[in-house]
């Protein structure tokens, strides 16, 4: 590009794209390999006149040159073409820190077509931010390149100089020449260690060859040359002898060379090491450094007692008291596990009366008494104490195995006046339950430890304990003062602990404990829990279960027997388990209530008598017989009970009608004022009445297919329900039947009470109508008998649980007849009236 035409006074020339450089003559060169894309590559050349403050820009567009297709030539068409020799000198070398003289010629570049030469610096190397101006120059006419001063290779390892050849008119016929000037290294830098002080550690007694550490040195000279080939060596060792370590010359690795590293002799070593370049040759540069190696402690020294024998004293019965301190000598490092002492008593402490521990501050052993000693048993005790370290012992090389250090301790026991001692201190006395008061159950004595006898010792039981026993003050004999019972609250699992005091002449007191254990006795009778049962026609056996409050061996197994011979021929007992049996009839027996005496004998021989009441009922389920428990000999059918209810309602209506007729004169009867006091009255009571439990109300025997119910007056039955129809009250009036009153009087004369009918009159009137009503209930709308209507049957047992599904079915369950246990007032009045008459 023509820079002169754009800005002739340009002092500063730059490019917007770093891949291109613009020279002063306007030549454009690439600074690196450039790949042109499909689009045009553009950049801007900036020209600036700093003094005039003028700027110009030149826009440059680069287009990829079209490649011409080469024609294929045959061998005979080969044409030799002469090309011009390109100017290109070999790279130049300049010695680092050259002594000159300067300027120093380095190289000459020449071109065949150009006469003027210029250079452009492109220095490369660490720390170079810009070209070193003035370091090199080129003679314009000759092309000789000169260096103006010495160069440090560590700062400028090499240079690239771009040389330009131009004609006198400023044209550049040659492509710029890139000339490389390499700075040849000079061994001007000594190696140096990366640390001022290296510190390592190694355990004592380490074997030769064990790695200790590695020293590292560096050199700023050119890598991979002799100038940076380093060698290490140990210059000196403190202490001097014996040599304990070796240093690898090439790697700087320090290892153990002596098998006798003993921390107790030398705790640390200081090494002076040297590093030299030029592979360690004498003319190489060198530097020294310091290495400190600390010897770590191992437990190679066993502890030993300072004394092999100790003596001490202690009073008898003293507990948790320190009696002696022992110390040891250990050459291992203080405070380390290798010197920490661990004491133990290896002999003479079978009863665990002594204990030895370690004082962590002084490493001493503290001997204590943890159980009271008895002067009378032994006046002195001899203990053997051994010591070890917390860390396991490590045998040093070439040394013999050491034996464990021991020491003996003689403990003298001092006599002290002490109170009586019970022997044994805990006495168990077994007593049978329910023993008589005042029974002697044992003796509990104490002895004076000094004299060994029981003379002058008094015994007593402190208050506040279970007062079941007493102890004789002088003899120590133990007796019962109450009947011992295992089931009382004071007893825990049938036993009671009682503290006893023993007091000698000097007032010294000793204590002991009596454990009274009450052995189970046979004080309770076995009894059967449930005694009332109902047995239906299926004759399912009844399970009888007895209980006995006593414990084994005075409880189960039980033996059951029927004590009544006549009943024993009708009923039998079959064993079920240890406390249960089955009761069942032996053959066909009549229905009824049986009271069976059953005796139960426990394992101790005690007999319990029980009466078992069995209601042998003609039923399917026991609940059916439960409805008529008030009448134990009556078996009522469901339909019979229903007929009773309907008959009672009709009877009430008829009596009301009769009373009305008496008032109107139809019956020619006069109703007195107190008529209501002796007849049925109208009541709106809907709740159940009072329960009727009268012995005069008895059941009737079923003489026909229709059930009945009657009232007993004296010895004659005067009220019954029978079949019949077509009779009215008027037709039977005075018909020769006996009235209730006449029967009672016994002479057949009518009573003077005008407001009453005889029983035969109203019975013959009501019962046919009741039968007629029942007959009508059996017919449907077409006057045909239907099975869905009410039918009368004898009682044949419990019906279906689902009840009837016919159109005349009762809305209530057939079994819901509990109301018969509590009769309503109308039945009660009827019963009382019949009984009075």
Tab-separated table of C-alpha atoms in Angstrom, residues 23 69 79 90 99 104 140 174 277 283 385 424 470 508 533 559 589 591 625 646 674 692 728 816:
chain	number	residue	atom	x	y	z
A	23	UNK	CA	6.258	-1.983	7.335
A	69	UNK	CA	-5.509	-25.928	-13.069
A	79	UNK	CA	10.509	-28.329	-19.353
A	90	UNK	CA	21.951	-19.932	8.079
A	99	UNK	CA	32.993	-10.149	26.099
A	104	UNK	CA	30.150	-7.642	17.343
A	140	UNK	CA	22.302	-0.557	5.041
A	174	UNK	CA	12.597	-9.730	-2.336
A	277	UNK	CA	26.093	-28.734	38.073
A	283	UNK	CA	34.673	-26.988	37.614
A	385	UNK	CA	3.546	-55.700	91.176
A	424	UNK	CA	-22.772	-65.672	107.767
A	470	UNK	CA	-38.324	-62.102	116.994
A	508	UNK	CA	-19.567	-51.804	118.984
A	533	UNK	CA	-75.488	-74.994	84.142
A	559	UNK	CA	-59.384	-85.187	91.639
A	589	UNK	CA	-82.385	-89.589	82.407
A	591	UNK	CA	-85.578	-83.789	82.137
A	625	UNK	CA	-84.440	-72.816	78.989
A	646	UNK	CA	-104.036	-63.530	73.449
A	674	UNK	CA	-115.600	-52.217	96.152
A	692	UNK	CA	-94.335	-62.608	90.339
A	728	UNK	CA	-121.491	-68.002	75.175
A	816	UNK	CA	-87.769	-62.573	72.874
